[in-house]
Short mmCIF file of C-alpha atoms and ligand atoms in Angstrom, two decimals:
data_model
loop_
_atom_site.label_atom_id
_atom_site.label_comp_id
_atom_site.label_asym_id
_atom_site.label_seq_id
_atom_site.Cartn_x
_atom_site.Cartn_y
_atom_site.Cartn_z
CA UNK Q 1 52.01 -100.53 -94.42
CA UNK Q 2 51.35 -101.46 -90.49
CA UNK Q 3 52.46 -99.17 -88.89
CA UNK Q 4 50.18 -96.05 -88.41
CA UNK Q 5 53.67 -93.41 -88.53
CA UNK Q 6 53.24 -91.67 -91.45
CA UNK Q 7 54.02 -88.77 -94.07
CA UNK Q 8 51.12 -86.89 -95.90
CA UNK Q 9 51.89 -84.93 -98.69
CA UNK Q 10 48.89 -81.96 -99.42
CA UNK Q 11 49.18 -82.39 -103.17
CA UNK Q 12 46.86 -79.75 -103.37
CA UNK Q 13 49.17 -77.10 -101.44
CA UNK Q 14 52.03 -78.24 -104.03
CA UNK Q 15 49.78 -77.48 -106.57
CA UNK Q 16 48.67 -73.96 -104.95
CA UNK Q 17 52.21 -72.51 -104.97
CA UNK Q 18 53.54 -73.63 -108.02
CA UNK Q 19 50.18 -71.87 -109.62
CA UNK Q 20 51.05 -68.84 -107.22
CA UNK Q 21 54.08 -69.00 -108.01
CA UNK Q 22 53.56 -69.04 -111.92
CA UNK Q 23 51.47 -65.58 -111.91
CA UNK Q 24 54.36 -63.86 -109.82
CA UNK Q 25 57.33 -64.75 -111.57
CA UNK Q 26 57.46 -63.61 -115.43
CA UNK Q 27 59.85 -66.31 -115.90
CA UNK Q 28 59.90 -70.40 -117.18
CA UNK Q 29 60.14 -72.07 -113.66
CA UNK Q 30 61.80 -75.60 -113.15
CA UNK Q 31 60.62 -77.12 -110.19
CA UNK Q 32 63.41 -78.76 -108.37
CA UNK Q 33 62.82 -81.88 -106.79
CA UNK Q 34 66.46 -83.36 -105.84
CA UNK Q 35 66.61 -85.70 -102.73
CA UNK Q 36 63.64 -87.25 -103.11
CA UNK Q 37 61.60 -83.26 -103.69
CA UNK Q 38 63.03 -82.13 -100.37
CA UNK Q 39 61.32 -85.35 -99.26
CA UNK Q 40 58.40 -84.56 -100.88
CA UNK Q 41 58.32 -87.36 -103.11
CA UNK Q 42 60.20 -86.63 -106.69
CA UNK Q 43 57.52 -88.51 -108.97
CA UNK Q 44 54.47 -87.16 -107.38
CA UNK Q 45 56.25 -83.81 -107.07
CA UNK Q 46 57.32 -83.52 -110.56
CA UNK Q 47 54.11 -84.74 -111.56
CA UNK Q 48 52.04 -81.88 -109.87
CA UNK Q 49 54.42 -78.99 -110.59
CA UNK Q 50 54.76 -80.17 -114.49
CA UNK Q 51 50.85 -79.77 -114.69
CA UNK Q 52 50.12 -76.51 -112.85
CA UNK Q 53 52.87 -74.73 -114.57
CA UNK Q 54 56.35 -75.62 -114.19
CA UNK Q 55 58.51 -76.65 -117.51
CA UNK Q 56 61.27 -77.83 -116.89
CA UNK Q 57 62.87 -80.09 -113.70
CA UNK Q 58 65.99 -79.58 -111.19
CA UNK Q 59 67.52 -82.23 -109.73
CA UNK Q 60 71.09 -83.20 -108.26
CA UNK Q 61 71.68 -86.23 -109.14
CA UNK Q 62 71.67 -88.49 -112.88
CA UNK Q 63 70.27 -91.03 -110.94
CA UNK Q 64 67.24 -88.99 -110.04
CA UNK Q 65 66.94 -87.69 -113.41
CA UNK Q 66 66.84 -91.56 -114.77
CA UNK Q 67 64.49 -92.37 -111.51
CA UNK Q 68 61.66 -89.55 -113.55
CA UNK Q 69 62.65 -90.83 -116.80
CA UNK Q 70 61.68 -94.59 -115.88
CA UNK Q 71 58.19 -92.96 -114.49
CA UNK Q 72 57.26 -91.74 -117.77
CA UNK Q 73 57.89 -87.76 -117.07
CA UNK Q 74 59.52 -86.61 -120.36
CA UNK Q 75 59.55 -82.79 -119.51
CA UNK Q 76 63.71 -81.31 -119.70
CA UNK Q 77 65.77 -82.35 -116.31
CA UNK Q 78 68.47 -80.53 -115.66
CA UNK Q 79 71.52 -82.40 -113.24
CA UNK Q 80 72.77 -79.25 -111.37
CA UNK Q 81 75.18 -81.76 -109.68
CA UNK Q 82 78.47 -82.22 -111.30
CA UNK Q 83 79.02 -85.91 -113.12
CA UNK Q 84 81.97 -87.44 -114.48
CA UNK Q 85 82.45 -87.24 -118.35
CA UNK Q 86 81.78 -91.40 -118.77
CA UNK Q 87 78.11 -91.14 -117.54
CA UNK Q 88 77.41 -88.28 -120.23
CA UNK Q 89 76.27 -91.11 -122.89
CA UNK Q 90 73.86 -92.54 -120.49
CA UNK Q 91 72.61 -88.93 -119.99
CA UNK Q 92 72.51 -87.65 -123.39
CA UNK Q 93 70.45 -91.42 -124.48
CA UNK Q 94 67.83 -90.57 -121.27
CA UNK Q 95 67.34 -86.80 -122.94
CA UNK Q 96 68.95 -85.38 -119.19
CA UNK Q 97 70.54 -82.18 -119.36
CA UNK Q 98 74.17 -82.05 -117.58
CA UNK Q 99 76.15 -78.96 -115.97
CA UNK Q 100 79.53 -78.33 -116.95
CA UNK Q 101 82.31 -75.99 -116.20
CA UNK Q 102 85.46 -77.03 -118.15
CA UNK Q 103 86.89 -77.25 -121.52
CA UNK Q 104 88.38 -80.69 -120.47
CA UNK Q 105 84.98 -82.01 -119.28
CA UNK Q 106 83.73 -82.08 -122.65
CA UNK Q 107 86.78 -83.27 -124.47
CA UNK Q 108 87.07 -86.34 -122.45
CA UNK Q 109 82.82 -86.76 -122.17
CA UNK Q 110 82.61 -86.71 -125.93
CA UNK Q 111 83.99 -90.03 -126.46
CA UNK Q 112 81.35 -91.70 -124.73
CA UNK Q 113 78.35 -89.86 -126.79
CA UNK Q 114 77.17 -91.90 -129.80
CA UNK Q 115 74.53 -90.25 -131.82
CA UNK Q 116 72.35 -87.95 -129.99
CA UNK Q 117 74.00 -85.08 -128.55
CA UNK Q 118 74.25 -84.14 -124.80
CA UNK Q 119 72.25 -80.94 -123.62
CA UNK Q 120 74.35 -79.14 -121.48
CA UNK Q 121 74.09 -75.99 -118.99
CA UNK Q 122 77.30 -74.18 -118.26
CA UNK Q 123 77.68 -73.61 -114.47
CA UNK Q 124 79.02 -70.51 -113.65
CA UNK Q 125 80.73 -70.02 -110.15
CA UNK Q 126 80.33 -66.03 -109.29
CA UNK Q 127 80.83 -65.99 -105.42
CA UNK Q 128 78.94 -69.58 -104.43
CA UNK Q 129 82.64 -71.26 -104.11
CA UNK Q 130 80.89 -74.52 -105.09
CA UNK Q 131 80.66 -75.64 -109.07
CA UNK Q 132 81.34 -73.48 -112.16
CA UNK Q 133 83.62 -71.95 -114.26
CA UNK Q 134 85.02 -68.38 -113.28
CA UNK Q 135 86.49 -66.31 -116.12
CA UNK Q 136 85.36 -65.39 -119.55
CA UNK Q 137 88.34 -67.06 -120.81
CA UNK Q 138 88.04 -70.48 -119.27
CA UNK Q 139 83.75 -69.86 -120.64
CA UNK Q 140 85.43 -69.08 -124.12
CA UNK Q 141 87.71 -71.97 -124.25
CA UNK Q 142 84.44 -74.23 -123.35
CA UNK Q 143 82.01 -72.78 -126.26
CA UNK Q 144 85.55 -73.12 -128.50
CA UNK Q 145 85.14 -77.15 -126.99
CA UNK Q 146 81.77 -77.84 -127.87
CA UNK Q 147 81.14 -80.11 -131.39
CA UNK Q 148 78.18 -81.84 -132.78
CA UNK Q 149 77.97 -84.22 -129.57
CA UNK Q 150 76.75 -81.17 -126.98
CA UNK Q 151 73.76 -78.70 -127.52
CA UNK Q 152 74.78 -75.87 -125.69
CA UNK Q 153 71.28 -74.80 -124.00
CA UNK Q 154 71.95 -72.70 -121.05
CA UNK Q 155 74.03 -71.19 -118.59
CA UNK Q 156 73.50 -70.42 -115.00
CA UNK Q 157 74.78 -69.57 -111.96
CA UNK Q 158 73.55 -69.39 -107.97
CA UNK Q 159 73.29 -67.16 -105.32
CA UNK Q 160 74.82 -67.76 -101.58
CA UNK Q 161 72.62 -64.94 -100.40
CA UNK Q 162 69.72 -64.52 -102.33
CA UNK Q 163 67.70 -65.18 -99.27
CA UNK Q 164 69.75 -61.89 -96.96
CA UNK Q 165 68.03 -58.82 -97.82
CA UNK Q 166 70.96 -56.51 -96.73
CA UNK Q 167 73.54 -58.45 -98.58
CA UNK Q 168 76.01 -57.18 -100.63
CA UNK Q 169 77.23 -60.84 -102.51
CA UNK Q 170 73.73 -60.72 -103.65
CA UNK Q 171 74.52 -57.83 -106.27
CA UNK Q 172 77.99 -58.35 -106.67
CA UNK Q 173 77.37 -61.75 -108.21
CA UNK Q 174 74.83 -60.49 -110.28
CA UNK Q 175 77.21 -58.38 -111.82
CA UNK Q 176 79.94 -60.66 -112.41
CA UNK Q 177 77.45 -62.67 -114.20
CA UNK Q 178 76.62 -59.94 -116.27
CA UNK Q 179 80.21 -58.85 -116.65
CA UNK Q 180 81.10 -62.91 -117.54
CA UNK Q 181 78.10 -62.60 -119.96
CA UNK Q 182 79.00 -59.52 -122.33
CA UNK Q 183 77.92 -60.02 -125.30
CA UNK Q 184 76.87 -63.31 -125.06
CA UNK Q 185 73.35 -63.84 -124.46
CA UNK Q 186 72.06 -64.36 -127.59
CA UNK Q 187 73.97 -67.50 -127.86
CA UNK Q 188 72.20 -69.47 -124.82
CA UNK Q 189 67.99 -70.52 -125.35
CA UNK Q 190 68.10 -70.24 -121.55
CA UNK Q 191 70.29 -67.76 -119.07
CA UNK Q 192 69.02 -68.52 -115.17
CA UNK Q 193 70.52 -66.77 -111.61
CA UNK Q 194 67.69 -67.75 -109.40
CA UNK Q 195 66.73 -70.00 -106.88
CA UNK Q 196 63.51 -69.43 -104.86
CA UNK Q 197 64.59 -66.41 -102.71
CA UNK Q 198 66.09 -64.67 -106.12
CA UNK Q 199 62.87 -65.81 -108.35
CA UNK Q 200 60.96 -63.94 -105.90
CA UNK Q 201 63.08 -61.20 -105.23
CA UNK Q 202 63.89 -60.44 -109.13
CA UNK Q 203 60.31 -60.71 -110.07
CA UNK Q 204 59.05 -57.29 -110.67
CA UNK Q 205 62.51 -56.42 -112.56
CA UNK Q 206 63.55 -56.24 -115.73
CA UNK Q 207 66.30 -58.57 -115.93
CA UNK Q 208 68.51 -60.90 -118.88
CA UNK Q 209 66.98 -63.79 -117.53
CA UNK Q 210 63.97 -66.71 -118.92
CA UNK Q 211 64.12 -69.13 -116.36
CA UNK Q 212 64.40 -69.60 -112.51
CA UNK Q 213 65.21 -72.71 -110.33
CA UNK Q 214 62.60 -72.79 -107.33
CA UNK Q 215 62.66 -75.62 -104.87
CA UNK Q 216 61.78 -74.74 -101.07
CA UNK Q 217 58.82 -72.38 -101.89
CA UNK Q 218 56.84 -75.50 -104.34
CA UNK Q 219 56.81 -76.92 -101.17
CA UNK Q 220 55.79 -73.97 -99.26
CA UNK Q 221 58.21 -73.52 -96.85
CA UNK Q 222 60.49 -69.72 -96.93
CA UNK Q 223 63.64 -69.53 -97.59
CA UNK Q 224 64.22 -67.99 -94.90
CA UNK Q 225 62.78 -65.74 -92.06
CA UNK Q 226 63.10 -62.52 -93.92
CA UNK Q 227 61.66 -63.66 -96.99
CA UNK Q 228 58.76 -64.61 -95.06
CA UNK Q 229 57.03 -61.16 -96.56
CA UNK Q 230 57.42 -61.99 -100.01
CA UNK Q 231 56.07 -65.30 -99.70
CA UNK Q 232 52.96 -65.01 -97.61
CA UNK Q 233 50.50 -66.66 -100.22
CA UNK Q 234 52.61 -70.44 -99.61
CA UNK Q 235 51.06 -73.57 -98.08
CA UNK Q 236 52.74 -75.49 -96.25
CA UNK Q 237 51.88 -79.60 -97.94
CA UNK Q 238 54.12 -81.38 -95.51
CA UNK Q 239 52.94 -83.34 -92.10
CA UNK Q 240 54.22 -86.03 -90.10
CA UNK Q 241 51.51 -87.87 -88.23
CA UNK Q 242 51.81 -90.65 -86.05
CA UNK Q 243 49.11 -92.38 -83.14
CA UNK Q 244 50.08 -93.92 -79.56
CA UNK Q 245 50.79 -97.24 -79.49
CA UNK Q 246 50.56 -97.06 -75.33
CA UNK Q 247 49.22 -95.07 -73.09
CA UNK Q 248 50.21 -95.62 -69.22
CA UNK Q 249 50.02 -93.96 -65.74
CA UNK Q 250 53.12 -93.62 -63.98
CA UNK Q 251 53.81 -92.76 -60.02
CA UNK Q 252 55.91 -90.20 -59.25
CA UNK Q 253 60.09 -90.87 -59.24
CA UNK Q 254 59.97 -93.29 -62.37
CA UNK Q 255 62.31 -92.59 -65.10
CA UNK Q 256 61.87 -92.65 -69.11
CA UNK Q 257 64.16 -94.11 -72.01
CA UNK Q 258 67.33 -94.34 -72.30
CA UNK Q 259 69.94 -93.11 -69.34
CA UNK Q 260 66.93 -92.44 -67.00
CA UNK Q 261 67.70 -88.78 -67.99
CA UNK Q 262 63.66 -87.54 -67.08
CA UNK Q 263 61.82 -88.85 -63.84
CA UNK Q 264 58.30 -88.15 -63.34
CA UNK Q 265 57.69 -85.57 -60.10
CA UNK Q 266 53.95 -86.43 -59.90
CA UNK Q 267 52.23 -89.60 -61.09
CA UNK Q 268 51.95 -88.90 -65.08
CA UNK Q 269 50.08 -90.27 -67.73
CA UNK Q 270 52.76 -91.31 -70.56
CA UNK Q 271 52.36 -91.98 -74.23
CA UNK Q 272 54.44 -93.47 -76.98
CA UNK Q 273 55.02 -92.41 -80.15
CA UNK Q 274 56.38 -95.17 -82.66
CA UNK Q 275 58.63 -92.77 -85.08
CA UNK Q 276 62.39 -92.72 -84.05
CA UNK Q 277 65.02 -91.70 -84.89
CA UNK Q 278 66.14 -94.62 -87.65
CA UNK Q 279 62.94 -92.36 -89.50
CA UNK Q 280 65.02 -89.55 -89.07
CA UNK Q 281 63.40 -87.91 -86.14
CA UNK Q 282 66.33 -87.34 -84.10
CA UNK Q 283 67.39 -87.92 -80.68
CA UNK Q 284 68.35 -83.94 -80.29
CA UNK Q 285 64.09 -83.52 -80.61
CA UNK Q 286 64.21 -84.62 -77.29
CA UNK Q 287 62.27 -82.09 -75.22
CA UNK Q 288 60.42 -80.82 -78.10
CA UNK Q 289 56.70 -80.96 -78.57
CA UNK Q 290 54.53 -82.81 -80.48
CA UNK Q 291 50.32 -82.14 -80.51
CA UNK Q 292 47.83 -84.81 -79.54
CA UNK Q 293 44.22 -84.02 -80.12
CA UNK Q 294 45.23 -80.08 -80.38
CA UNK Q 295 47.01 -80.36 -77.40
CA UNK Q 296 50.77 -79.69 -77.11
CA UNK Q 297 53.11 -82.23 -75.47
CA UNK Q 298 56.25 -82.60 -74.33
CA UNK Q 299 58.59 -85.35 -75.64
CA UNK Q 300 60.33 -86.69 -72.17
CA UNK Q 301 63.86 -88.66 -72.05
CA UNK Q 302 65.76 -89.82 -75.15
CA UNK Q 303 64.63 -90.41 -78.41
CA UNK Q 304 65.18 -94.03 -79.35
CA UNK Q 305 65.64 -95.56 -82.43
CA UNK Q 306 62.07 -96.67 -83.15
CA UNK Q 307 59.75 -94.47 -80.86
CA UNK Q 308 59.80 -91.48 -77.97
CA UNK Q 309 58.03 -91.11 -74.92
CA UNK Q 310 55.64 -88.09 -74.42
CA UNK Q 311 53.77 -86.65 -71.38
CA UNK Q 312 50.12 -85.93 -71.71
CA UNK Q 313 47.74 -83.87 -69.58
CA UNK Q 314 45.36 -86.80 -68.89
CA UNK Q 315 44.46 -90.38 -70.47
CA UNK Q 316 43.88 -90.76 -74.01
CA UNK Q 317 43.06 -93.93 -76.15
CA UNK Q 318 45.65 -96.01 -77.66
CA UNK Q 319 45.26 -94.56 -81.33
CA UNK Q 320 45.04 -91.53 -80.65
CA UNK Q 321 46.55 -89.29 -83.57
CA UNK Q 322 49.82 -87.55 -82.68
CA UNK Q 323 51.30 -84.66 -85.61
CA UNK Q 324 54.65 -84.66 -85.15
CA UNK Q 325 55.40 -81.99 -87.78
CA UNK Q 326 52.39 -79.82 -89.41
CA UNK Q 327 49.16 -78.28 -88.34
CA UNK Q 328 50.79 -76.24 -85.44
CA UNK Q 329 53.84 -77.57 -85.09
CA UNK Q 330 55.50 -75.33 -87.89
CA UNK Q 331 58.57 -77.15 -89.90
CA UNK Q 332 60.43 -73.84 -89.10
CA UNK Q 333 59.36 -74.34 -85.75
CA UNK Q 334 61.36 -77.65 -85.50
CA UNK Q 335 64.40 -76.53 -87.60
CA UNK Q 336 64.86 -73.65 -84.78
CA UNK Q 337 64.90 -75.97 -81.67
CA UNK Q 338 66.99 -78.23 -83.89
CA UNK Q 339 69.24 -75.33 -84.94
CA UNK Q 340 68.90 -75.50 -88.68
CA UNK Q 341 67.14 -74.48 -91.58
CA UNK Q 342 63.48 -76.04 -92.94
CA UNK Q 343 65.88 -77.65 -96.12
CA UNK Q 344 67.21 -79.62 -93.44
CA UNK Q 345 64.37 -81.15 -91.49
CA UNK Q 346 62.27 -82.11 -94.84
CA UNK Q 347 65.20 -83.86 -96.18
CA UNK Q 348 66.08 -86.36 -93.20
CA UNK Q 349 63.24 -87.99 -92.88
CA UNK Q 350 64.05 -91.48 -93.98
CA UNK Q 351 62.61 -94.07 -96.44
CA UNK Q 352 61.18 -96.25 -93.65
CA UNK Q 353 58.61 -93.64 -93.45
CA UNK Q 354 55.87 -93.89 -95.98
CA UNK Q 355 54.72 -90.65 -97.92
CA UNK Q 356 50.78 -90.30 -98.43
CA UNK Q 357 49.46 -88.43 -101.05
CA UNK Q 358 46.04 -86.40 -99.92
C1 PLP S 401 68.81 -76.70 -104.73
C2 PLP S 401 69.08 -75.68 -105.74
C3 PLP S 401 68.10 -74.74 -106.08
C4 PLP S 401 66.79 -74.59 -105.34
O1 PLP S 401 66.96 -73.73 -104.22
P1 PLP S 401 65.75 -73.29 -103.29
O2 PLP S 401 66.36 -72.35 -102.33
O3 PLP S 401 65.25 -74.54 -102.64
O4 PLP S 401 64.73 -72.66 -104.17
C5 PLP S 401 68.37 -73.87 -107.13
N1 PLP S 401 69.56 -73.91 -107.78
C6 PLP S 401 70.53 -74.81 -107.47
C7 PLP S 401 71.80 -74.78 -108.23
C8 PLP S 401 70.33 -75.70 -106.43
O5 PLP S 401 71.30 -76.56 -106.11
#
């Protein structure tokens, strides 16, 4: 790679909360690395959770399952994604678990399963409004389905509030799991409600439950600001570091980027940053700060495509690192000028960024 714009990835912060993580939580984790792990890097993720004590991996999409699979990870994947019934061959001969929710699903997948058997977790839908099945009856007629071409492993469902301390949903969904469940959880190896903010929330109880899906706290980010309390032990392992690539002195009245929207009132020393937003950093960033040599500055006039403009307090070398995201520019801190959530920002980063491992 040329350019100096970059990712790093603190494998050893990955490999802090998942171990963190594994003395809290009484349950089997999966580590869930869809889109890319949360931009994390899925084969590096996987690799580091799988070793410090997740057992099993979460992802969206077949295709990321098979992407694992073709790096030599052989631990269980579970698609949480719906797929349509003619892929479930493909899954079943790459070992990937599937979710499924319907009676018909299976009818129509099992003509495309030869001799080994798909693994399958039922998705239950108990106030989500997303994926699942949501009565006893249409879960009866499902188990009734299921021949010699599906090994019924698990069932699941997920919380829309897990992460909302005063929410009602929260409880009510646990107990038209339970109520959906009666009597039946002898019949699944693995029963799981929880994402990160659940995991953590349901740790100290005593609850039906072996296994829990946690994706934004491997990476150490919270859920969300509440569950900032419960969490406290994370690591952050994500930065986004960049250098200038020109440094300049402008007089007063000159104007930057795009549709002259910022003019200099004094003469100004100006750097640019080559990360734009084709890499995912966005033109609504505009205004935001980034830190050069622990100093925080502005970003002034548009974002473009391939680079921003930045003011800074007095001339520094071309080269000069610039972190973007990370150190004290918090990912939270970004997703709250941006007005969204930390899942958000780690996810849009693009490809044309490269990831570093240190
Ligand atoms: C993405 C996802 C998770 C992980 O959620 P986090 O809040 O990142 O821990 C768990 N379960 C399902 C079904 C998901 O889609």
């Amino acid at each position: 790679m040329f350019r100096p714009s970059r990712i790093e990835i603190d494998r050893a912060a990955i490999a802090h909360n998942i171990q963190e993580l594994t003395q809290r939580i009484p349950q089997d984790i999966m580590a869930v690395v869809k889109a890319n792990a949360y931009g994390h890097g899925a084969v590096e993720v996987a690799n580091i959770a799988l070793q410090n004590g997740a057992t099993m991996l979460g992802v969206a999409l077949l295709e990321e399952a098979i992407e694992l699979r073709d790096a030599g990870i052989e631990a269980p994947i579970l698609v949480m994604e719906a797929q349509f019934p003619q892929y479930a061959g493909i899954a079943a001969e790459r070992d990937v678990t599937l979710s499924v929710f319907s009676a018909k699903w299976l009818k129509e997948a099992a003509a495309y399963i030869e001799e080994k058997p798909l693994t399958v977790h039922i998705k239950v839908d108990t106030g989500m409004g997303r994926l699942g099945l949501r009565t006893r009856e249409q879960l009866d007629a499902l188990l009734e389905e299921a021949n010699d071409s599906f090994v019924i492993e698990g069932i699941y469902t997920h919380f829309a509030t897990a992460d909302e301390l005063d929410s009602d949903l929260y409880y009510t969904q646990q107990e038209r799991f339970e109520r959906l469940m009666d009597g039946l959880h002898e019949r699944f190896r693995y029963i799981h409600t929880s994402n990160s903010a659940g995991a953590i929330r349901m740790a100290g109880q005593d609850v039906p439950y072996n296994l829990v899906r946690v994706g934004i706290a491997l990476y150490g980010l919270y859920p969300s600001h509440e569950m900032e309390t419960f969490y406290s032990f994370l690591r952050p392992a994500f930065t986004l570091k960049s250098q200038l690539m020109q440094v300049k002195r402008l007089e007063a009245g000159q104007t930057i980027s795009y549709g002259a929207t910022y003019t200099t009132s004094t003469d100004e020393w100006i750097g640019t940053v080559p990360v734009g937003y084709a890499d995912g950093w966005l033109r609504k960033a505009s205004g935001f700060e980034v830190e050069v040599n622990g100093v925080r500055c502005p970003i002034v006039g548009r974002v473009c495509m391939d680079r921003f403009m930045i003011r800074l307090p007095k001339e520094f070398p071309v080269g000069t690192d610039v972190t973007l995201v990370g150190g004290n520019v918090a990912i939270d801190e970004l997703a709250s000028y941006l007005g969204t959530i930390n899942y958000e920002i780690v996810c849009q980063f693009t490809s044309r960024l490269p990831r570093h491992y240190v």
